[in-house]
mmCIF file of C-alpha atoms in Angstrom:
data_model
loop_
_atom_site.group_PDB
_atom_site.id
_atom_site.type_symbol
_atom_site.label_atom_id
_atom_site.label_comp_id
_atom_site.label_asym_id
_atom_site.label_seq_id
_atom_site.Cartn_x
_atom_site.Cartn_y
_atom_site.Cartn_z
ATOM 1 C CA MET A 1 0.000 0.000 0.000
ATOM 2 C CA ASP A 2 1.585 3.249 -1.123
ATOM 3 C CA GLU A 3 1.805 6.567 0.741
ATOM 4 C CA ASN A 4 -1.441 7.665 -0.880
ATOM 5 C CA PHE A 5 -3.214 4.582 0.547
ATOM 6 C CA SER A 6 -3.749 2.924 -2.817
ATOM 7 C CA SER A 7 -3.314 -0.847 -2.913
ATOM 8 C CA GLN A 8 -0.601 -2.048 -5.271
ATOM 9 C CA LYS A 9 0.013 -5.542 -6.631
ATOM 10 C CA LYS A 10 3.250 -6.812 -8.121
ATOM 11 C CA LEU A 11 4.421 -10.220 -9.274
ATOM 12 C CA ILE A 12 8.035 -10.402 -8.091
ATOM 13 C CA ASP A 13 8.999 -13.960 -8.982
ATOM 14 C CA MET A 14 7.989 -17.436 -10.085
ATOM 15 C CA LYS A 15 10.345 -20.220 -9.066
ATOM 16 C CA PRO A 16 10.446 -23.940 -9.796
ATOM 17 C CA VAL A 17 10.924 -25.994 -6.622
ATOM 18 C CA GLU A 18 12.558 -29.394 -6.998
ATOM 19 C CA GLY A 19 10.955 -31.009 -3.962
ATOM 20 C CA LYS A 20 7.681 -30.429 -2.144
ATOM 21 C CA THR A 21 8.842 -29.950 1.434
ATOM 22 C CA ALA A 22 8.221 -26.953 3.655
ATOM 23 C CA THR A 23 11.970 -26.305 3.912
ATOM 24 C CA GLU A 24 12.371 -26.101 0.139
ATOM 25 C CA TYR A 25 9.332 -23.852 -0.267
ATOM 26 C CA ARG A 26 10.553 -21.493 2.444
ATOM 27 C CA ALA A 27 14.037 -21.319 0.944
ATOM 28 C CA ALA A 28 12.544 -20.376 -2.435
ATOM 29 C CA VAL A 29 10.368 -17.654 -0.883
ATOM 30 C CA ASP A 30 13.203 -16.175 1.183
ATOM 31 C CA GLU A 31 15.543 -16.143 -1.816
ATOM 32 C CA SER A 32 13.016 -14.174 -3.877
ATOM 33 C CA LEU A 33 12.369 -11.685 -1.073
ATOM 34 C CA GLU A 34 16.075 -11.148 -0.478
ATOM 35 C CA LYS A 35 16.703 -10.685 -4.203
ATOM 36 C CA HIS A 36 14.219 -7.796 -4.197
ATOM 37 C CA ASN A 37 15.440 -6.498 -0.818
ATOM 38 C CA ILE A 38 11.974 -6.734 0.768
ATOM 39 C CA LYS A 39 12.355 -9.582 3.227
ATOM 40 C CA GLY A 40 12.442 -7.227 6.216
ATOM 41 C CA LYS A 41 9.404 -5.336 4.936
ATOM 42 C CA THR A 42 7.187 -8.401 4.566
ATOM 43 C CA VAL A 43 4.251 -8.262 6.986
ATOM 44 C CA SER A 44 2.314 -11.427 6.266
ATOM 45 C CA PHE A 45 2.156 -14.457 3.983
ATOM 46 C CA THR A 46 -1.332 -15.342 2.759
ATOM 47 C CA THR A 47 -1.342 -18.888 1.414
ATOM 48 C CA ASP A 48 -3.739 -21.703 0.671
ATOM 49 C CA ASN A 49 -4.518 -24.023 3.562
ATOM 50 C CA GLU A 50 -2.603 -27.153 2.601
ATOM 51 C CA PRO A 51 -0.536 -28.786 5.391
ATOM 52 C CA THR A 52 2.735 -27.947 3.629
ATOM 53 C CA MET A 53 1.896 -24.245 3.638
ATOM 54 C CA ASN A 54 1.083 -24.470 7.335
ATOM 55 C CA ALA A 55 4.522 -25.974 7.909
ATOM 56 C CA THR A 56 6.331 -23.505 5.626
ATOM 57 C CA PHE A 57 5.338 -20.388 7.579
ATOM 58 C CA SER A 58 5.010 -19.867 11.307
ATOM 59 C CA ARG A 59 1.602 -19.277 12.874
ATOM 60 C CA SER A 60 2.426 -15.650 13.637
ATOM 61 C CA GLU A 61 3.395 -14.724 10.060
ATOM 62 C CA ARG A 62 0.954 -16.803 8.000
ATOM 63 C CA ASN A 63 -2.673 -16.058 7.196
ATOM 64 C CA GLY A 64 -4.859 -18.708 5.574
ATOM 65 C CA CYS A 65 -6.932 -18.175 2.445
ATOM 66 C CA PHE A 66 -10.488 -17.152 3.292
ATOM 67 C CA ALA A 67 -11.784 -18.269 -0.136
ATOM 68 C CA HIS A 68 -10.393 -21.786 0.269
ATOM 69 C CA ILE A 69 -11.915 -22.035 3.747
ATOM 70 C CA GLU A 70 -15.356 -20.969 2.528
ATOM 71 C CA SER A 71 -15.258 -23.201 -0.559
ATOM 72 C CA LYS A 72 -14.059 -26.358 1.224
ATOM 73 C CA ALA A 73 -16.490 -25.881 4.113
ATOM 74 C CA CYS A 74 -19.403 -25.397 1.693
ATOM 75 C CA GLN A 75 -18.551 -28.564 -0.260
ATOM 76 C CA LYS A 76 -18.305 -30.610 2.937
ATOM 77 C CA ALA A 77 -21.592 -29.253 4.297
ATOM 78 C CA MET A 78 -23.459 -29.893 1.040
ATOM 79 C CA ASP A 79 -22.129 -33.452 0.805
ATOM 80 C CA ASP A 80 -23.488 -34.127 4.300
ATOM 81 C CA VAL A 81 -27.064 -33.158 3.337
ATOM 82 C CA ASP A 82 -28.581 -35.957 1.222
ATOM 83 C CA VAL A 83 -31.175 -33.729 -0.463
ATOM 84 C CA LEU A 84 -28.481 -31.359 -1.712
ATOM 85 C CA LYS A 85 -26.027 -34.118 -2.597
ATOM 86 C CA LYS A 86 -28.541 -35.965 -4.800
ATOM 87 C CA LEU A 87 -29.804 -32.793 -6.494
ATOM 88 C CA ARG A 88 -26.264 -31.574 -7.298
ATOM 89 C CA LYS A 89 -25.438 -34.957 -8.798
ATOM 90 C CA LYS A 90 -28.503 -34.785 -11.043
ATOM 91 C CA LEU A 91 -27.804 -31.201 -12.172
ATOM 92 C CA ARG A 92 -24.155 -31.991 -12.868
ATOM 93 C CA LYS A 93 -25.179 -34.814 -15.198
ATOM 94 C CA ILE A 94 -27.725 -32.634 -17.006
ATOM 95 C CA ALA A 95 -25.150 -29.857 -17.465
ATOM 96 C CA SER A 96 -22.565 -32.398 -18.620
ATOM 97 C CA LYS A 97 -24.966 -33.749 -21.259
ATOM 98 C CA SER A 98 -25.619 -30.182 -22.436
ATOM 99 C CA ASN A 99 -21.871 -29.487 -22.745
ATOM 100 C CA LYS A 100 -21.172 -32.743 -24.614
ATOM 101 C CA SER A 101 -24.209 -32.783 -26.906
ATOM 102 C CA PRO A 102 -24.578 -29.870 -29.362
ATOM 103 C CA LYS A 103 -28.057 -31.163 -30.216
ATOM 104 C CA PHE A 104 -29.182 -30.998 -26.580
ATOM 105 C CA LYS A 105 -27.631 -27.536 -26.126
ATOM 106 C CA ARG A 106 -29.361 -26.226 -29.265
ATOM 107 C CA SER A 107 -32.637 -27.720 -28.122
ATOM 108 C CA ILE A 108 -32.421 -25.910 -24.736
ATOM 109 C CA LYS A 109 -31.675 -22.641 -26.541
ATOM 110 C CA LYS A 110 -34.630 -23.169 -28.888
ATOM 111 C CA GLU A 111 -37.004 -23.869 -25.974
ATOM 112 C CA GLN A 112 -35.779 -20.790 -24.094
ATOM 113 C CA ILE A 113 -36.311 -18.557 -27.135
ATOM 114 C CA GLN A 114 -39.823 -19.942 -27.641
ATOM 115 C CA ARG A 115 -40.660 -19.014 -24.036
ATOM 116 C CA GLU A 116 -39.149 -15.533 -24.502
ATOM 117 C CA ILE A 117 -36.674 -15.914 -21.659
ATOM 118 C CA PRO A 118 -32.911 -15.170 -21.653
ATOM 119 C CA VAL A 119 -30.767 -17.863 -23.262
ATOM 120 C CA ILE A 120 -28.680 -19.372 -20.468
ATOM 121 C CA THR A 121 -26.077 -22.081 -20.970
ATOM 122 C CA LEU A 122 -26.138 -24.734 -18.258
ATOM 123 C CA LYS A 123 -23.015 -24.579 -16.064
ATOM 124 C CA GLN A 124 -21.487 -27.622 -14.407
ATOM 125 C CA GLU A 125 -20.275 -27.676 -10.819
ATOM 126 C CA VAL A 126 -16.488 -28.089 -10.538
ATOM 127 C CA ALA A 127 -15.097 -29.076 -7.145
ATOM 128 C CA THR A 128 -11.889 -27.048 -7.546
ATOM 129 C CA ARG A 129 -13.636 -23.831 -8.564
ATOM 130 C CA PHE A 130 -14.876 -21.362 -5.959
ATOM 131 C CA THR A 131 -18.672 -20.785 -5.880
ATOM 132 C CA SER A 132 -19.250 -23.281 -8.729
ATOM 133 C CA THR A 133 -22.327 -24.759 -6.998
ATOM 134 C CA LYS A 134 -23.937 -21.330 -6.930
ATOM 135 C CA ILE A 135 -23.017 -20.757 -10.581
ATOM 136 C CA MET A 136 -24.605 -24.099 -11.526
ATOM 137 C CA PHE A 137 -27.784 -23.374 -9.544
ATOM 138 C CA ASP A 138 -28.049 -19.917 -11.164
ATOM 139 C CA SER A 139 -27.955 -21.433 -14.640
ATOM 140 C CA PHE A 140 -31.042 -23.531 -13.793
ATOM 141 C CA ILE A 141 -32.869 -20.906 -11.722
ATOM 142 C CA PRO A 142 -31.951 -17.481 -13.208
ATOM 143 C CA SER A 143 -32.137 -14.192 -11.319
ATOM 144 C CA LYS A 144 -33.447 -10.904 -12.614
ATOM 145 C CA PRO A 145 -30.796 -9.126 -14.729
ATOM 146 C CA GLY A 146 -28.433 -7.220 -12.431
ATOM 147 C CA GLU A 147 -30.282 -8.394 -9.311
ATOM 148 C CA GLU A 148 -30.073 -11.248 -6.838
ATOM 149 C CA GLU A 149 -33.849 -11.642 -6.634
ATOM 150 C CA ILE A 150 -35.158 -14.754 -8.339
ATOM 151 C CA ASP A 151 -37.754 -14.156 -11.036
ATOM 152 C CA ILE A 152 -40.074 -17.063 -10.189
ATOM 153 C CA GLU A 153 -41.947 -16.983 -13.500
ATOM 154 C CA LYS A 154 -38.785 -16.981 -15.612
ATOM 155 C CA ALA A 155 -37.210 -19.597 -13.353
ATOM 156 C CA LYS A 156 -40.227 -21.835 -13.863
ATOM 157 C CA ALA A 157 -40.086 -21.199 -17.639
ATOM 158 C CA ASN A 158 -36.372 -22.072 -17.727
ATOM 159 C CA ILE A 159 -36.991 -25.383 -15.945
ATOM 160 C CA GLU A 160 -39.789 -26.139 -18.427
ATOM 161 C CA ALA A 161 -37.422 -25.365 -21.320
ATOM 162 C CA ILE A 162 -34.727 -27.719 -19.965
ATOM 163 C CA ASN A 163 -37.276 -30.489 -19.353
ATOM 164 C CA ALA A 164 -38.735 -30.040 -22.846
ATOM 165 C CA ALA A 165 -35.261 -30.265 -24.387
ATOM 166 C CA MET A 166 -34.502 -33.421 -22.393
ATOM 167 C CA ARG A 167 -37.816 -34.953 -23.426
ATOM 168 C CA SER A 168 -36.946 -34.459 -27.112
ATOM 169 C CA CYS A 169 -33.264 -35.453 -26.919
ATOM 170 C CA LEU A 170 -33.084 -38.205 -24.271
ATOM 171 C CA SER A 171 -34.610 -41.644 -24.100
ATOM 172 C CA LYS A 172 -37.792 -42.021 -22.086
ATOM 173 C CA LYS A 173 -35.870 -43.867 -19.371
ATOM 174 C CA ASP A 174 -33.206 -41.131 -19.125
ATOM 175 C CA PHE A 175 -35.815 -38.371 -19.128
ATOM 176 C CA GLN A 176 -37.652 -39.960 -16.194
ATOM 177 C CA LYS A 177 -34.300 -40.167 -14.415
ATOM 178 C CA PHE A 178 -33.216 -36.559 -15.031
ATOM 179 C CA GLU A 179 -36.510 -34.652 -15.139
ATOM 180 C CA ILE A 180 -36.291 -31.565 -12.918
ATOM 181 C CA GLU A 181 -39.281 -31.681 -10.591
ATOM 182 C CA LYS A 182 -40.926 -28.856 -8.679
ATOM 183 C CA LYS A 183 -39.349 -30.067 -5.429
ATOM 184 C CA ASP A 184 -35.893 -29.842 -7.099
ATOM 185 C CA ALA A 185 -36.531 -26.227 -8.090
ATOM 186 C CA ASP A 186 -37.686 -25.462 -4.526
ATOM 187 C CA VAL A 187 -34.438 -26.862 -3.101
ATOM 188 C CA ILE A 188 -32.387 -24.630 -5.415
ATOM 189 C CA ILE A 189 -34.439 -21.534 -4.551
ATOM 190 C CA LYS A 190 -34.197 -22.125 -0.796
ATOM 191 C CA THR A 191 -30.440 -22.869 -0.857
ATOM 192 C CA LEU A 192 -29.326 -20.036 -3.149
ATOM 193 C CA PRO A 193 -29.475 -17.204 -0.550
ATOM 194 C CA THR A 194 -26.764 -18.874 1.558
ATOM 195 C CA LEU A 195 -24.621 -19.624 -1.494
ATOM 196 C CA ARG A 196 -24.922 -16.030 -2.665
ATOM 197 C CA ILE A 197 -23.620 -14.702 0.643
ATOM 198 C CA LEU A 198 -20.691 -17.105 0.337
ATOM 199 C CA GLU A 199 -20.003 -15.827 -3.168
ATOM 200 C CA GLU A 200 -20.174 -12.212 -2.005
ATOM 201 C CA GLY A 201 -17.577 -12.915 0.681
ATOM 202 C CA ILE A 202 -15.221 -14.762 -1.661
ATOM 203 C CA THR A 203 -15.584 -12.090 -4.358
ATOM 204 C CA ARG A 204 -15.110 -9.075 -2.092
ATOM 205 C CA ILE A 205 -12.275 -10.548 -0.068
ATOM 206 C CA GLY A 206 -10.576 -11.893 -3.199
ATOM 207 C CA GLY A 207 -9.969 -8.433 -4.687
ATOM 208 C CA GLU A 208 -6.572 -6.873 -5.351
ATOM 209 C CA ASN A 209 -7.087 -3.110 -5.640
ATOM 210 C CA TYR A 210 -8.393 -2.441 -2.145
ATOM 211 C CA SER A 211 -7.882 -3.654 1.409
ATOM 212 C CA THR A 212 -9.157 -7.224 1.809
ATOM 213 C CA GLY A 213 -7.643 -8.418 5.096
ATOM 214 C CA SER A 214 -9.673 -5.865 7.052
ATOM 215 C CA ILE A 215 -12.948 -7.317 5.711
ATOM 216 C CA VAL A 216 -12.399 -10.945 6.748
ATOM 217 C CA LEU A 217 -13.361 -10.906 10.435
ATOM 218 C CA PRO A 218 -16.342 -8.504 10.090
ATOM 219 C CA PHE A 219 -17.730 -10.631 7.249
ATOM 220 C CA LEU A 220 -17.324 -13.985 8.952
ATOM 221 C CA SER A 221 -18.921 -12.702 12.186
ATOM 222 C CA LYS A 222 -22.039 -11.602 10.274
ATOM 223 C CA PHE A 223 -22.081 -14.818 8.272
ATOM 224 C CA LEU A 224 -21.858 -17.020 11.378
ATOM 225 C CA GLU A 225 -24.854 -15.147 12.812
ATOM 226 C CA PHE A 226 -26.762 -15.639 9.549
ATOM 227 C CA LEU A 227 -26.052 -19.379 9.692
ATOM 228 C CA GLU A 228 -27.874 -19.578 13.014
ATOM 229 C CA GLY A 229 -30.936 -19.798 10.770
ATOM 230 C CA ASP A 230 -34.561 -18.981 11.579
ATOM 231 C CA GLU A 231 -37.849 -20.775 12.085
ATOM 232 C CA GLU A 232 -38.822 -20.443 8.402
ATOM 233 C CA ASP A 233 -35.895 -22.579 7.211
ATOM 234 C CA VAL A 234 -36.864 -26.014 5.919
ATOM 235 C CA VAL A 235 -35.130 -29.020 7.469
ATOM 236 C CA TYR A 236 -32.455 -29.511 4.803
ATOM 237 C CA VAL A 237 -31.532 -25.799 4.774
ATOM 238 C CA ARG A 238 -31.307 -25.766 8.571
ATOM 239 C CA LYS A 239 -29.065 -28.829 8.483
ATOM 240 C CA PHE A 240 -26.906 -27.316 5.725
ATOM 241 C CA LYS A 241 -26.448 -24.047 7.633
ATOM 242 C CA LYS A 242 -25.583 -25.825 10.877
ATOM 243 C CA LYS A 243 -23.030 -28.081 9.207
ATOM 244 C CA LEU A 244 -21.546 -25.173 7.267
ATOM 245 C CA GLN A 245 -21.245 -23.122 10.439
ATOM 246 C CA SER A 246 -19.447 -25.969 12.219
ATOM 247 C CA GLU A 247 -17.054 -26.545 9.298
ATOM 248 C CA LEU A 248 -16.247 -22.847 9.010
ATOM 249 C CA ILE A 249 -15.489 -22.445 12.717
ATOM 250 C CA THR A 250 -13.074 -25.393 12.669
ATOM 251 C CA ARG A 251 -11.294 -24.164 9.538
ATOM 252 C CA TYR A 252 -11.163 -20.558 10.769
ATOM 253 C CA ARG A 253 -9.457 -21.656 13.982
ATOM 254 C CA ASP A 254 -6.900 -23.745 12.106
ATOM 255 C CA ASN A 255 -5.956 -21.234 9.419
ATOM 256 C CA LEU A 256 -6.742 -17.591 10.139
ATOM 257 C CA ASN A 257 -4.293 -15.203 11.796
ATOM 258 C CA PHE A 258 -6.806 -13.441 14.024
ATOM 259 C CA GLU A 259 -4.285 -11.024 15.551
ATOM 260 C CA GLN A 260 -3.165 -9.643 12.184
ATOM 261 C CA LEU A 261 -6.666 -9.551 10.730
ATOM 262 C CA ALA A 262 -8.044 -7.735 13.796
ATOM 263 C CA LEU A 263 -5.262 -5.143 13.552
ATOM 264 C CA SER A 264 -6.111 -4.706 9.877
ATOM 265 C CA SER A 265 -9.789 -4.143 10.741
ATOM 266 C CA PHE A 266 -8.777 -1.678 13.473
ATOM 267 C CA CYS A 267 -7.039 0.406 10.784
ATOM 268 C CA ASP A 268 -10.179 0.372 8.624
ATOM 269 C CA MET A 269 -12.543 3.135 9.728
ATOM 270 C CA ARG A 270 -15.525 0.993 8.673
ATOM 271 C CA TYR A 271 -14.768 -1.646 11.313
ATOM 272 C CA SER A 272 -12.420 0.092 13.764
ATOM 273 C CA ASN A 273 -14.815 -0.336 16.720
ATOM 274 C CA LEU A 274 -14.019 -4.102 16.568
ATOM 275 C CA LYS A 275 -17.549 -5.080 17.658
ATOM 276 C CA PHE A 276 -17.276 -8.237 15.575
ATOM 277 C CA LEU A 277 -14.822 -9.660 18.139
ATOM 278 C CA GLU A 278 -17.692 -10.147 20.596
ATOM 279 C CA VAL A 279 -19.532 -12.283 18.030
ATOM 280 C CA LEU A 280 -16.433 -14.371 17.288
ATOM 281 C CA GLU A 281 -15.895 -14.973 20.986
ATOM 282 C CA ARG A 282 -19.521 -16.061 21.365
ATOM 283 C CA PHE A 283 -19.024 -18.643 18.619
ATOM 284 C CA LEU A 284 -15.736 -19.744 20.252
ATOM 285 C CA VAL A 285 -13.792 -18.850 17.113
ATOM 286 C CA CYS A 286 -11.233 -16.689 18.918
ATOM 287 C CA SER A 287 -10.895 -15.027 22.314
ATOM 288 C CA LEU A 288 -9.401 -11.696 21.246
ATOM 289 C CA SER A 289 -10.859 -8.611 22.931
ATOM 290 C CA LYS A 290 -10.846 -5.010 21.740
ATOM 291 C CA GLU A 291 -8.584 -4.143 24.679
ATOM 292 C CA ASP A 292 -6.057 -6.771 23.524
ATOM 293 C CA VAL A 293 -5.964 -5.394 19.991
ATOM 294 C CA VAL A 294 -5.707 -1.733 21.059
ATOM 295 C CA ALA A 295 -2.946 -2.521 23.563
ATOM 296 C CA SER A 296 -0.943 -4.389 20.936
ATOM 297 C CA PHE A 297 -1.481 -1.584 18.455
ATOM 298 C CA GLN A 298 -0.433 1.074 20.972
ATOM 299 C CA ALA A 299 2.774 -0.782 21.827
ATOM 300 C CA GLU A 300 3.726 -0.893 18.154
ATOM 301 C CA MET A 301 2.825 2.786 17.760
ATOM 302 C CA GLU A 302 5.130 3.727 20.626
ATOM 303 C CA THR A 303 8.004 1.809 19.048
ATOM 304 C CA ILE A 304 7.521 3.667 15.757
ATOM 305 C CA HIS A 305 7.084 7.022 17.491
ATOM 306 C CA ASP A 306 10.232 6.641 19.612
ATOM 307 C CA LYS A 307 12.271 5.635 16.572
ATOM 308 C CA ASP A 308 11.057 8.683 14.636
ATOM 309 C CA VAL A 309 11.978 10.949 17.552
ATOM 310 C CA GLU A 310 15.474 9.432 17.697
ATOM 311 C CA ASP A 311 15.922 9.814 13.946
ATOM 312 C CA ASN A 312 14.811 13.453 14.048
ATOM 313 C CA GLU A 313 17.102 14.264 16.961
ATOM 314 C CA SER A 314 20.086 12.690 15.229
ATOM 315 C CA LEU A 315 19.482 14.814 12.117
ATOM 316 C CA GLU A 316 18.886 18.139 13.872
ATOM 317 C CA PRO A 317 21.872 20.232 15.047
ATOM 318 C CA LYS A 318 22.144 20.559 18.808
ATOM 319 C CA LYS A 319 20.797 23.838 20.139
ATOM 320 C CA LYS A 320 22.092 25.746 23.114
ATOM 321 C CA LYS A 321 19.809 25.552 26.096
ATOM 322 C CA SER A 322 18.149 28.892 26.731
ATOM 323 C CA ARG A 323 17.617 30.162 30.248
ATOM 324 C CA LYS A 324 14.185 29.170 31.508
ATOM 325 C CA SER A 325 11.954 31.911 32.869
ATOM 326 C CA PHE A 326 10.234 31.526 36.199
ATOM 327 C CA LEU A 327 6.842 31.733 34.487
ATOM 328 C CA ASP A 328 7.651 29.173 31.798
ATOM 329 C CA ASP A 329 5.447 26.031 31.743
ATOM 330 C CA ASP A 330 6.972 22.894 33.220
ATOM 331 C CA GLU A 331 5.506 20.776 30.451
ATOM 332 C CA GLU A 332 6.648 21.523 26.933
ATOM 333 C CA ASP A 333 4.068 21.623 24.200
ATOM 334 C CA GLU A 334 3.995 18.228 22.462
ATOM 335 C CA MET A 335 3.915 19.896 19.046
ATOM 336 C CA THR A 336 7.194 21.741 19.608
ATOM 337 C CA GLN A 337 9.211 18.594 19.998
ATOM 338 C CA GLY A 338 9.415 17.884 16.265
ATOM 339 C CA SER A 339 7.797 14.515 16.857
ATOM 340 C CA GLY A 340 4.179 15.400 16.123
ATOM 341 C CA PRO A 341 1.190 14.522 18.338
ATOM 342 C CA SER A 342 1.777 12.000 21.096
ATOM 343 C CA VAL A 343 0.875 8.347 20.748
ATOM 344 C CA GLN A 344 -1.791 8.579 23.430
ATOM 345 C CA SER A 345 -3.474 11.663 21.957
ATOM 346 C CA GLN A 346 -3.523 10.100 18.486
ATOM 347 C CA LEU A 347 -5.033 6.888 19.790
ATOM 348 C CA ASP A 348 -7.601 8.642 21.996
ATOM 349 C CA ASN A 349 -8.795 10.842 19.142
ATOM 350 C CA TYR A 350 -8.785 7.964 16.642
ATOM 351 C CA LEU A 351 -11.032 5.902 18.910
ATOM 352 C CA LYS A 352 -13.508 8.796 18.996
ATOM 353 C CA GLU A 353 -13.729 9.106 15.212
ATOM 354 C CA ILE A 354 -17.107 8.441 13.604
ATOM 355 C CA ARG A 355 -17.023 5.284 11.520
ATOM 356 C CA ILE A 356 -17.602 5.520 7.795
ATOM 357 C CA LYS A 357 -20.200 3.465 5.931
ATOM 358 C CA SER A 358 -19.373 -0.025 4.705
ATOM 359 C CA LYS A 359 -19.505 1.086 1.055
ATOM 360 C CA GLU A 360 -17.032 3.928 1.604
ATOM 361 C CA CYS A 361 -13.305 3.576 0.938
ATOM 362 C CA PRO A 362 -10.948 3.390 3.944
ATOM 363 C CA GLY A 363 -8.091 4.493 1.681
ATOM 364 C CA ALA A 364 -9.944 7.739 0.888
ATOM 365 C CA TRP A 365 -10.489 8.324 4.617
ATOM 366 C CA TRP A 366 -6.790 7.854 5.315
ATOM 367 C CA ARG A 367 -5.757 10.194 2.509
ATOM 368 C CA MET A 368 -7.676 12.929 4.330
ATOM 369 C CA ASN A 369 -6.485 12.017 7.836
ATOM 370 C CA LYS A 370 -2.926 10.672 7.522
ATOM 371 C CA ASP A 371 -1.372 13.950 8.741
ATOM 372 C CA LYS A 372 -3.721 13.997 11.720
ATOM 373 C CA TYR A 373 -2.622 10.507 12.823
ATOM 374 C CA PRO A 374 0.962 10.118 11.499
ATOM 375 C CA ASP A 375 1.936 7.091 13.604
ATOM 376 C CA ILE A 376 -1.369 5.272 13.102
ATOM 377 C CA ALA A 377 -1.140 5.996 9.363
ATOM 378 C CA LYS A 378 2.182 4.137 9.137
ATOM 379 C CA LEU A 379 0.645 1.078 10.776
ATOM 380 C CA ALA A 380 -2.481 1.406 8.635
ATOM 381 C CA ARG A 381 -0.358 1.107 5.480
ATOM 382 C CA LYS A 382 1.219 -1.993 6.986
ATOM 383 C CA TYR A 383 -1.899 -3.825 8.130
ATOM 384 C CA LEU A 384 -4.307 -2.753 5.388
ATOM 385 C CA SER A 385 -1.957 -4.396 2.889
ATOM 386 C CA ILE A 386 -2.699 -7.881 4.285
ATOM 387 C CA GLN A 387 -4.491 -10.088 1.779
ATOM 388 C CA GLY A 388 -7.630 -11.951 2.793
ATOM 389 C CA THR A 389 -7.221 -14.689 0.188
ATOM 390 C CA SER A 390 -4.575 -16.258 -2.026
ATOM 391 C CA THR A 391 -6.739 -15.748 -5.123
ATOM 392 C CA PRO A 392 -4.396 -13.065 -6.576
ATOM 393 C CA ALA A 393 -1.784 -15.841 -6.807
ATOM 394 C CA GLU A 394 -4.396 -18.181 -8.290
ATOM 395 C CA ARG A 395 -5.007 -15.607 -11.030
ATOM 396 C CA VAL A 396 -1.286 -15.578 -11.786
ATOM 397 C CA MET A 397 -1.487 -19.343 -12.292
ATOM 398 C CA SER A 398 -4.349 -18.804 -14.759
ATOM 399 C CA ASP A 399 -2.205 -16.294 -16.664
ATOM 400 C CA MET A 400 0.597 -18.848 -16.643
ATOM 401 C CA GLY A 401 -1.614 -21.276 -18.535
ATOM 402 C CA LEU A 402 -2.113 -18.714 -21.308
ATOM 403 C CA ILE A 403 1.645 -18.323 -21.805
ATOM 404 C CA LEU A 404 2.904 -21.836 -21.149
ATOM 405 C CA ASN A 405 0.560 -23.640 -23.553
ATOM 406 C CA LYS A 406 1.242 -26.964 -25.286
ATOM 407 C CA LYS A 407 2.909 -25.227 -28.257
ATOM 408 C CA ARG A 408 5.462 -23.502 -26.021
ATOM 409 C CA LEU A 409 6.487 -26.204 -23.582
ATOM 410 C CA ALA A 410 10.147 -25.993 -24.695
ATOM 411 C CA MET A 411 10.427 -22.488 -23.197
ATOM 412 C CA SER A 412 13.204 -22.148 -20.628
ATOM 413 C CA ASP A 413 12.426 -21.335 -16.988
ATOM 414 C CA ASP A 414 14.190 -17.969 -17.261
ATOM 415 C CA ASN A 415 12.287 -16.889 -20.386
ATOM 416 C CA PHE A 416 9.003 -17.980 -18.863
ATOM 417 C CA ARG A 417 9.634 -16.083 -15.624
ATOM 418 C CA MET A 418 10.645 -12.972 -17.566
ATOM 419 C CA LEU A 419 7.492 -13.078 -19.698
ATOM 420 C CA MET A 420 5.312 -13.391 -16.584
ATOM 421 C CA TYR A 421 7.188 -10.579 -14.849
ATOM 422 C CA LEU A 422 7.013 -8.234 -17.849
ATOM 423 C CA GLY A 423 3.374 -9.085 -18.484
ATOM 424 C CA ASP A 424 2.514 -8.020 -14.941
ATOM 425 C CA SER A 425 4.434 -4.755 -15.394
ATOM 426 C CA VAL A 426 2.420 -3.556 -18.381
#
């Protein structure tokens, strides 16, 4: 995060690793950081949640990927609910037949056009892709354009179109097996709201051009409360929410760096009151209190402040002491020391600030207030840079596939790395 509080992203290296041990991974990471002279400036490592990554970085420096946690927990919870497991299996097979059979795909399109509804290609759930279940459900039960609200009439018409296409393209036996019934559509409609919240979290926290680490704990606290459910939930939705909640709590505990993420949220004027910590404690996710976070933050502020004072004193020429008048104040004005406002006054005033709305930009707030809170601003740049997910790295891997295709497999490691590096610099 630069001095103007704009998030920056840079690919610094891609390295082949001979083995797959934590020691070898860590050596490769440290070598790259040292080559760019940024090892001492590195605040946090956000990685996926595989055991090797856990072993590569210490608990205090590593933060797990929020998107992987959400995705894995959702898959596990859905597999544990028979109604959802059976329906997903049926929809996957229908989507697969649509993808493999041009005749079936054309027939669906024809039926959709006849019913004057948007032409939607059926999407297949892919276990390794985030939010793919939601994407598959949306292709069967479409929303209103630009909205999350389900258009019941168009959803019903889309199901009729798919069934009509299956009736004309499949054998009678296969049609009876794959026909989408009203109860199937009801399951999709009742499950989609939870999946859409999951997608919102993964999408927002997977961004690159704004602070994402500060969003993680506020989002998960609200989501855990939502998963408590209500009396209107049908049995399978209630079971899904309960299982998902349990899976998330376990994975959060094992992978998230709560101390770093709480400090990041404290620097974000949308969430700086840290009220979400009370919710997380209630769900036994973590036991951090606001007092703990503020105390830790203040200690780090004092270290920065004292260092700045020392640096300023070493640069300024020594002045002769002037004779002190009898009426002179015993306490010198804090602003005349060349060190700016005191740590305590900055922190006290910062805690009194009115929070901004969730849709406002914390970077814009800091651009206006960085001179008012110079020591806090330095820590804000540090902690607001923490990534909530490892999806930026996943996107690099997708770009890699575009360059290192089957016609260019003879490319040397050095040429490949240089192309990736230059491509990111454009």
